[in-house]
Amino acid sequence: MFSEVKNVKFNNGLEMPMVGLGTYSRKAEPGQFRQAVEWAIELGYRHIDTASSYKNEVEVGEGIANKINEGLVKREDLFVTNKLWNDSHAKDAVVETLKESLRKMKLDYLDLYLIHWPISVNANGVDTAISYLESWKGMEEAVKQGLAKSIGVSNFNEKQIQELCDNAAIKPVVNQIEISPTLTQHPLVNLCRKLSVIPVAYTPLGLISEARPEFIGKDAIKTDAKLGEIAKKYGKTRAQIALRYLIQREIPVIPKSFTKSRIEENLNVFDFELAEEEMAIVDGYNINHRCVPGKSFEKYTYYPF
Ligand SMILES: NC(=O)c1ccc[n+]([C@@H]2O[C@H](COP(=O)([O-])OP(=O)(O)OC[C@H]3O[C@@H](n4cnc5c(N)ncnc54)[C@H](OP(=O)(O)O)[C@@H]3O)[C@@H](O)[C@H]2O)c1
């Protein structure tokens, strides 16, 4: 049905499929996360992205277990990512927090565990300014105990990823950051490459996503005729062109959808190639616009943006 989904190779030799299912949603009906995961695996996804803060670990784990129990996939065929929330950054809290996520997901290990944000808070949301270098020692312990095969970070800026790489005994394999045609992030992507850290694109559809009516007026990418022509030429949608643009920059993507046809569409981006001038057109939609500015963290010591 699909041309083969490509993998990226980490600095530790392990690999990750370049398209994964994102699972964050502000609103969800009971069972919707489980259903999306099941459809995704049926349609050929082998990479699922979640986080303890998404409050869906039980359902995501059920979706995975159902497909394993049906014999469709084995655990080792899947790549599962989870993330450490900001309230568990103390070095000694990391392994226990990861174990709790594994219990909820009914898994023995994660393929990838990320520090979700560089900032740290206590249970009341007050800044505790625990250095991510300290949290990283807990992340390294998780690898030593076999609980996570690889570890990485998310939402780290240039200074933070450089500092972490300079100090880590086990190097981070990825920095999961917002990247899309409207937030191209070339400087941070280039630095990650120099450090052998894979940049992974969250919110890869950026302003194409219909869930963001609040950005009307900034979303020329949804209506611009040039992009329409490119999409028509390849028989693809605007969303697929955006994802393909990222993949051709060798950036893995984790689009989220609850809609079966879109879950299918988002994986179906390996049977065509954008020409150099088409890549430049898509790149030209950049307006450095963050859909996820983390505004509520703005006053914190390690706020990255
Ligand atoms: N590390 C972090 O701090 C962080 C932050 C944000 C996100 N993430 C991760 O990245 C994932 C993706 O980011 P996101 O969910 O913010 O944004 P996104 O994947 O760019 O967009 C999701 C939205 O786009 C719609 N959509 C999906 N496929 C589409 C298509 N082919 N055509 C048109 N619309 C489409 C979805 O609607 P329907 O569901 O209704 O189909 C949904 O409303 C998250 O789910 C999460 O796993 C991580």
GROMACS .gro file of C-alpha atoms and ligand atoms in nm:
model
  353
    1MET     CA    1   0.000   0.000   0.000
    2PHE     CA    2   0.281   0.241   0.091
    3SER     CA    3   0.632   0.288  -0.030
    4GLU     CA    4   0.850   0.184   0.256
    5VAL     CA    5   0.864   0.412   0.561
    6LYS     CA    6   1.228   0.514   0.605
    7ASN     CA    7   1.419   0.497   0.934
    8VAL     CA    8   1.670   0.738   1.084
    9LYS     CA    9   1.977   0.609   1.263
   10PHE     CA   10   2.068   0.745   1.607
   11ASN     CA   11   2.418   0.821   1.735
   12ASN     CA   12   2.393   0.496   1.940
   13GLY     CA   13   2.325   0.282   1.631
   14LEU     CA   14   1.953   0.224   1.699
   15GLU     CA   15   1.689   0.328   1.446
   16MET     CA   16   1.350   0.504   1.448
   17PRO     CA   17   1.080   0.519   1.177
   18MET     CA   18   1.062   0.869   1.023
   19VAL     CA   19   0.684   0.894   1.070
   20GLY     CA   20   0.523   0.834   1.408
   21LEU     CA   21   0.173   0.887   1.542
   22GLY     CA   22   0.146   1.191   1.770
   23THR     CA   23  -0.107   1.148   2.050
   24TYR     CA   24  -0.151   1.486   2.218
   25SER     CA   25  -0.504   1.625   2.222
   26ARG     CA   26  -0.665   1.886   2.443
   27LYS     CA   27  -0.998   1.711   2.394
   28ALA     CA   28  -1.071   1.343   2.344
   29GLU     CA   29  -1.364   1.106   2.379
   30PRO     CA   30  -1.305   0.792   2.585
   31GLY     CA   31  -1.141   0.532   2.360
   32GLN     CA   32  -1.025   0.781   2.096
   33PHE     CA   33  -0.654   0.749   2.172
   34ARG     CA   34  -0.678   0.370   2.176
   35GLN     CA   35  -0.863   0.371   1.844
   36ALA     CA   36  -0.610   0.605   1.679
   37VAL     CA   37  -0.320   0.384   1.791
   38GLU     CA   38  -0.495   0.070   1.664
   39TRP     CA   39  -0.573   0.226   1.325
   40ALA     CA   40  -0.217   0.353   1.299
   41ILE     CA   41  -0.063   0.012   1.362
   42GLU     CA   42  -0.309  -0.152   1.120
   43LEU     CA   43  -0.214   0.107   0.856
   44GLY     CA   44   0.158   0.043   0.896
   45TYR     CA   45   0.279   0.287   1.165
   46ARG     CA   46   0.547   0.136   1.388
   47HIS     CA   47   0.627   0.450   1.589
   48ILE     CA   48   0.401   0.604   1.856
   49ASP     CA   49   0.472   0.923   2.053
   50THR     CA   50   0.313   0.991   2.390
   51ALA     CA   51   0.394   1.167   2.720
   52SER     CA   52   0.286   1.130   3.080
   53SER     CA   53   0.138   1.482   3.059
   54TYR     CA   54  -0.098   1.375   2.776
   55LYS     CA   55  -0.289   1.160   3.028
   56ASN     CA   56  -0.342   0.888   2.768
   57GLU     CA   57  -0.077   0.633   2.858
   58VAL     CA   58  -0.333   0.369   2.959
   59GLU     CA   59  -0.526   0.394   2.631
   60VAL     CA   60  -0.214   0.416   2.415
   61GLY     CA   61  -0.079   0.108   2.595
   62GLU     CA   62  -0.411  -0.074   2.540
   63GLY     CA   63  -0.402   0.003   2.167
   64ILE     CA   64  -0.050  -0.136   2.144
   65ALA     CA   65  -0.137  -0.445   2.352
   66ASN     CA   66  -0.445  -0.520   2.141
   67LYS     CA   67  -0.243  -0.524   1.820
   68ILE     CA   68   0.031  -0.737   1.977
   69ASN     CA   69  -0.227  -0.981   2.116
   70GLU     CA   70  -0.391  -1.009   1.773
   71GLY     CA   71  -0.052  -1.113   1.636
   72LEU     CA   72  -0.031  -0.818   1.396
   73VAL     CA   73   0.297  -0.692   1.544
   74LYS     CA   74   0.551  -0.788   1.806
   75ARG     CA   75   0.672  -0.546   2.072
   76GLU     CA   76   1.014  -0.534   1.907
   77ASP     CA   77   0.855  -0.417   1.578
   78LEU     CA   78   0.729  -0.101   1.752
   79PHE     CA   79   0.907   0.218   1.852
   80VAL     CA   80   0.746   0.381   2.157
   81THR     CA   81   0.840   0.724   2.292
   82ASN     CA   82   0.731   0.870   2.626
   83LYS     CA   83   0.834   1.187   2.812
   84LEU     CA   84   0.931   1.290   3.164
   85TRP     CA   85   0.713   1.573   3.294
   86ASN     CA   86   0.855   1.889   3.453
   87ASP     CA   87   0.753   1.793   3.808
   88SER     CA   88   0.983   1.488   3.817
   89HIS     CA   89   1.321   1.639   3.726
   90ALA     CA   90   1.510   1.546   4.044
   91LYS     CA   91   1.775   1.290   3.951
   92ASP     CA   92   1.628   1.024   4.180
   93ALA     CA   93   1.271   1.081   4.057
   94VAL     CA   94   1.342   0.996   3.693
   95VAL     CA   95   1.363   0.616   3.709
   96GLU     CA   96   1.059   0.588   3.940
   97THR     CA   97   0.855   0.816   3.711
   98LEU     CA   98   0.955   0.613   3.407
   99LYS     CA   99   0.855   0.290   3.584
  100GLU     CA  100   0.513   0.441   3.659
  101SER     CA  101   0.468   0.522   3.287
  102LEU     CA  102   0.567   0.165   3.195
  103ARG     CA  103   0.311   0.029   3.446
  104LYS     CA  104   0.037   0.244   3.292
  105MET     CA  105   0.132   0.139   2.938
  106LYS     CA  106   0.189  -0.226   3.039
  107LEU     CA  107   0.530  -0.222   2.871
  108ASP     CA  108   0.868  -0.355   2.988
  109TYR     CA  109   1.075  -0.083   2.823
  110LEU     CA  110   1.053   0.234   2.613
  111ASP     CA  111   1.241   0.279   2.290
  112LEU     CA  112   1.290   0.646   2.369
  113TYR     CA  113   1.244   0.853   2.684
  114LEU     CA  114   1.263   1.233   2.660
  115ILE     CA  115   1.294   1.522   2.902
  116HIS     CA  116   0.974   1.696   2.787
  117TRP     CA  117   1.088   2.054   2.869
  118PRO     CA  118   1.414   2.190   3.012
  119ILE     CA  119   1.219   2.358   3.294
  120SER     CA  120   1.140   2.201   3.632
  121VAL     CA  121   0.851   2.266   3.871
  122ASN     CA  122   0.719   2.128   4.200
  123ALA     CA  123   0.374   1.973   4.248
  124ASN     CA  124   0.226   2.324   4.276
  125GLY     CA  125   0.381   2.437   3.950
  126VAL     CA  126   0.644   2.658   4.117
  127ASP     CA  127   0.984   2.684   3.944
  128THR     CA  128   1.238   2.459   4.120
  129ALA     CA  129   1.523   2.541   3.879
  130ILE     CA  130   1.665   2.188   3.888
  131SER     CA  131   1.928   2.178   3.618
  132TYR     CA  132   1.854   1.947   3.326
  133LEU     CA  133   2.212   1.827   3.366
  134GLU     CA  134   2.102   1.676   3.698
  135SER     CA  135   1.786   1.525   3.544
  136TRP     CA  136   2.003   1.379   3.268
  137LYS     CA  137   2.190   1.166   3.522
  138GLY     CA  138   1.854   1.004   3.607
  139MET     CA  139   1.788   0.954   3.234
  140GLU     CA  140   2.127   0.781   3.198
  141GLU     CA  141   2.037   0.554   3.489
  142ALA     CA  142   1.717   0.455   3.303
  143VAL     CA  143   1.930   0.334   3.010
  144LYS     CA  144   2.163   0.145   3.244
  145GLN     CA  145   1.862  -0.033   3.397
  146GLY     CA  146   1.726  -0.128   3.052
  147LEU     CA  147   1.407   0.075   3.099
  148ALA     CA  148   1.474   0.298   2.797
  149LYS     CA  149   1.681   0.194   2.496
  150SER     CA  150   1.756   0.555   2.401
  151ILE     CA  151   1.720   0.891   2.574
  152GLY     CA  152   1.676   1.242   2.444
  153VAL     CA  153   1.524   1.581   2.508
  154SER     CA  154   1.249   1.807   2.383
  155ASN     CA  155   1.213   2.185   2.359
  156PHE     CA  156   1.584   2.246   2.423
  157ASN     CA  157   1.724   2.563   2.264
  158GLU     CA  158   2.070   2.594   2.107
  159LYS     CA  159   2.253   2.679   2.428
  160GLN     CA  160   2.077   2.404   2.623
  161ILE     CA  161   2.139   2.122   2.372
  162GLN     CA  162   2.504   2.228   2.335
  163GLU     CA  163   2.552   2.233   2.715
  164LEU     CA  164   2.387   1.893   2.753
  165CYS     CA  165   2.600   1.735   2.479
  166ASP     CA  166   2.913   1.885   2.637
  167ASN     CA  167   2.832   1.721   2.971
  168ALA     CA  168   2.645   1.397   2.896
  169ALA     CA  169   2.804   1.055   2.947
  170ILE     CA  170   2.528   0.906   2.727
  171LYS     CA  171   2.455   1.151   2.443
  172PRO     CA  172   2.093   1.251   2.371
  173VAL     CA  173   1.975   1.089   2.047
  174VAL     CA  174   1.704   1.343   1.961
  175ASN     CA  175   1.576   1.692   2.037
  176GLN     CA  176   1.200   1.691   1.971
  177ILE     CA  177   1.107   2.048   1.877
  178GLU     CA  178   0.836   2.231   1.689
  179ILE     CA  179   0.928   2.237   1.317
  180SER     CA  180   0.695   2.299   1.023
  181PRO     CA  181   0.691   2.503   0.701
  182THR     CA  182   0.585   2.805   0.910
  183LEU     CA  183   0.859   2.745   1.172
  184THR     CA  184   1.156   2.609   0.978
  185GLN     CA  185   1.411   2.627   1.264
  186HIS     CA  186   1.721   2.607   1.041
  187PRO     CA  187   1.977   2.728   1.301
  188LEU     CA  188   1.866   2.482   1.573
  189VAL     CA  189   1.833   2.197   1.320
  190ASN     CA  190   2.187   2.268   1.192
  191LEU     CA  191   2.331   2.269   1.544
  192CYS     CA  192   2.155   1.942   1.630
  193ARG     CA  193   2.310   1.782   1.321
  194LYS     CA  194   2.654   1.909   1.418
  195LEU     CA  195   2.606   1.747   1.760
  196SER     CA  196   2.479   1.418   1.603
  197VAL     CA  197   2.139   1.475   1.763
  198ILE     CA  198   1.837   1.405   1.539
  199PRO     CA  199   1.587   1.694   1.531
  200VAL     CA  200   1.231   1.551   1.544
  201ALA     CA  201   0.939   1.768   1.431
  202TYR     CA  202   0.639   1.803   1.658
  203THR     CA  203   0.332   1.996   1.539
  204PRO     CA  204   0.468   1.928   1.188
  205LEU     CA  205   0.153   2.052   1.017
  206GLY     CA  206   0.188   2.388   1.191
  207LEU     CA  207  -0.069   2.632   1.057
  208ILE     CA  208  -0.210   2.380   0.807
  209SER     CA  209  -0.386   2.205   1.093
  210GLU     CA  210  -0.757   2.280   1.097
  211ALA     CA  211  -0.756   2.264   1.476
  212ARG     CA  212  -0.598   2.607   1.494
  213PRO     CA  213  -0.869   2.858   1.396
  214GLU     CA  214  -0.705   3.106   1.633
  215PHE     CA  215  -0.430   3.155   1.374
  216ILE     CA  216  -0.657   3.266   1.090
  217GLY     CA  217  -0.482   3.545   0.904
  218LYS     CA  218  -0.135   3.393   0.951
  219ASP     CA  219  -0.214   3.079   0.759
  220ALA     CA  220  -0.146   3.169   0.395
  221ILE     CA  221   0.001   2.820   0.364
  222LYS     CA  222  -0.357   2.689   0.376
  223THR     CA  223  -0.468   2.892   0.078
  224ASP     CA  224  -0.158   2.986  -0.125
  225ALA     CA  225  -0.205   2.877  -0.486
  226LYS     CA  226   0.160   2.776  -0.534
  227LEU     CA  227   0.130   2.507  -0.269
  228GLY     CA  228  -0.202   2.399  -0.418
  229GLU     CA  229  -0.028   2.347  -0.753
  230ILE     CA  230   0.254   2.143  -0.600
  231ALA     CA  231   0.000   1.925  -0.416
  232LYS     CA  232  -0.203   1.876  -0.734
  233LYS     CA  233   0.106   1.782  -0.936
  234TYR     CA  234   0.183   1.490  -0.703
  235GLY     CA  235  -0.179   1.400  -0.625
  236LYS     CA  236  -0.117   1.480  -0.258
  237THR     CA  237  -0.269   1.714   0.004
  238ARG     CA  238  -0.111   2.027   0.151
  239ALA     CA  239  -0.051   1.831   0.472
  240GLN     CA  240   0.138   1.561   0.283
  241ILE     CA  241   0.354   1.823   0.110
  242ALA     CA  242   0.440   1.976   0.451
  243LEU     CA  243   0.536   1.634   0.591
  244ARG     CA  244   0.734   1.544   0.277
  245TYR     CA  245   0.923   1.876   0.301
  246LEU     CA  246   1.034   1.783   0.655
  247ILE     CA  247   1.125   1.427   0.559
  248GLN     CA  248   1.339   1.554   0.271
  249ARG     CA  249   1.520   1.769   0.529
  250GLU     CA  250   1.579   1.433   0.705
  251ILE     CA  251   1.359   1.540   0.994
  252PRO     CA  252   1.129   1.268   1.140
  253VAL     CA  253   0.766   1.379   1.194
  254ILE     CA  254   0.498   1.280   1.445
  255PRO     CA  255   0.164   1.412   1.312
  256LYS     CA  256  -0.140   1.349   1.533
  257SER     CA  257  -0.481   1.255   1.402
  258PHE     CA  258  -0.798   1.093   1.532
  259THR     CA  259  -0.926   1.058   1.173
  260LYS     CA  260  -0.850   0.724   1.005
  261SER     CA  261  -0.814   0.872   0.654
  262ARG     CA  262  -0.570   1.137   0.781
  263ILE     CA  263  -0.369   0.883   0.981
  264GLU     CA  264  -0.334   0.694   0.652
  265GLU     CA  265  -0.259   1.009   0.453
  266ASN     CA  266   0.016   1.119   0.690
  267LEU     CA  267   0.210   0.794   0.642
  268ASN     CA  268   0.174   0.801   0.266
  269VAL     CA  269   0.460   1.041   0.195
  270PHE     CA  270   0.736   0.812   0.068
  271ASP     CA  271   0.628   0.764  -0.295
  272PHE     CA  272   0.716   1.108  -0.435
  273GLU     CA  273   0.996   1.361  -0.414
  274LEU     CA  274   0.981   1.741  -0.411
  275ALA     CA  275   1.215   1.918  -0.652
  276GLU     CA  276   1.470   2.162  -0.511
  277GLU     CA  277   1.268   2.464  -0.620
  278GLU     CA  278   0.953   2.317  -0.462
  279MET     CA  279   1.142   2.263  -0.136
  280ALA     CA  280   1.239   2.631  -0.152
  281ILE     CA  281   0.876   2.737  -0.205
  282VAL     CA  282   0.763   2.540   0.103
  283ASP     CA  283   1.057   2.674   0.304
  284GLY     CA  284   0.946   3.023   0.204
  285TYR     CA  285   0.628   2.994   0.415
  286ASN     CA  286   0.841   3.036   0.726
  287ILE     CA  287   0.714   3.311   0.956
  288ASN     CA  288   0.890   3.181   1.270
  289HIS     CA  289   0.549   3.125   1.423
  290ARG     CA  290   0.528   2.895   1.726
  291CYS     CA  291   0.200   2.707   1.774
  292VAL     CA  292   0.343   2.585   2.109
  293PRO     CA  293   0.515   2.884   2.273
  294GLY     CA  294   0.491   2.739   2.627
  295LYS     CA  295   0.372   3.081   2.746
  296SER     CA  296   0.283   2.951   3.092
  297PHE     CA  297   0.653   2.869   3.146
  298GLU     CA  298   0.781   3.211   3.037
  299LYS     CA  299   0.898   3.323   3.382
  300TYR     CA  300   1.086   3.002   3.463
  301THR     CA  301   1.465   2.981   3.494
  302TYR     CA  302   1.516   2.744   3.202
  303TYR     CA  303   1.239   2.870   2.967
  304PRO     CA  304   1.384   2.789   2.623
  305PHE     CA  305   1.221   3.036   2.383
  306LIG     N1  306   0.741   1.770   2.285
  306LIG     C1  307   0.645   1.859   2.293
  306LIG     O1  308   0.650   1.955   2.372
  306LIG     C2  309   0.527   1.847   2.201
  306LIG     C3  310   0.442   1.957   2.181
  306LIG     C4  311   0.335   1.944   2.094
  306LIG     C5  312   0.315   1.822   2.027
  306LIG     N2  313   0.398   1.716   2.051
  306LIG     C6  314   0.376   1.584   1.985
  306LIG     O2  315   0.365   1.604   1.844
  306LIG     C7  316   0.241   1.555   1.799
  306LIG     C8  317   0.192   1.635   1.680
  306LIG     O3  318   0.173   1.771   1.715
  306LIG     P1  319   0.028   1.838   1.724
  306LIG     O4  320  -0.072   1.734   1.762
  306LIG     O5  321   0.043   1.957   1.811
  306LIG     O6  322   0.004   1.896   1.577
  306LIG     P2  323  -0.009   1.835   1.430
  306LIG     O7  324   0.017   1.689   1.431
  306LIG     O8  325   0.074   1.920   1.342
  306LIG     O9  326  -0.161   1.864   1.396
  306LIG     C9  327  -0.264   1.790   1.456
  306LIG    C10  328  -0.396   1.845   1.404
  306LIG    O10  329  -0.398   1.839   1.262
  306LIG    C11  330  -0.509   1.767   1.217
  306LIG     N3  331  -0.460   1.683   1.106
  306LIG    C12  332  -0.387   1.570   1.114
  306LIG     N4  333  -0.357   1.521   0.994
  306LIG    C13  334  -0.411   1.606   0.904
  306LIG    C14  335  -0.415   1.609   0.764
  306LIG     N5  336  -0.357   1.514   0.691
  306LIG     N6  337  -0.481   1.714   0.704
  306LIG    C15  338  -0.540   1.811   0.778
  306LIG     N7  339  -0.539   1.812   0.912
  306LIG    C16  340  -0.476   1.711   0.975
  306LIG    C17  341  -0.558   1.686   1.333
  306LIG    O11  342  -0.699   1.673   1.328
  306LIG     P3  343  -0.780   1.536   1.361
  306LIG    O12  344  -0.717   1.472   1.480
  306LIG    O13  345  -0.918   1.586   1.387
  306LIG    O14  346  -0.772   1.452   1.238
  306LIG    C18  347  -0.516   1.769   1.452
  306LIG    O15  348  -0.615   1.862   1.483
  306LIG    C19  349   0.153   1.562   1.924
  306LIG    O16  350   0.033   1.488   1.910
  306LIG    C20  351   0.248   1.512   2.028
  306LIG    O17  352   0.261   1.371   2.021
  306LIG    C21  353   0.504   1.727   2.135
   0.00000   0.00000   0.00000
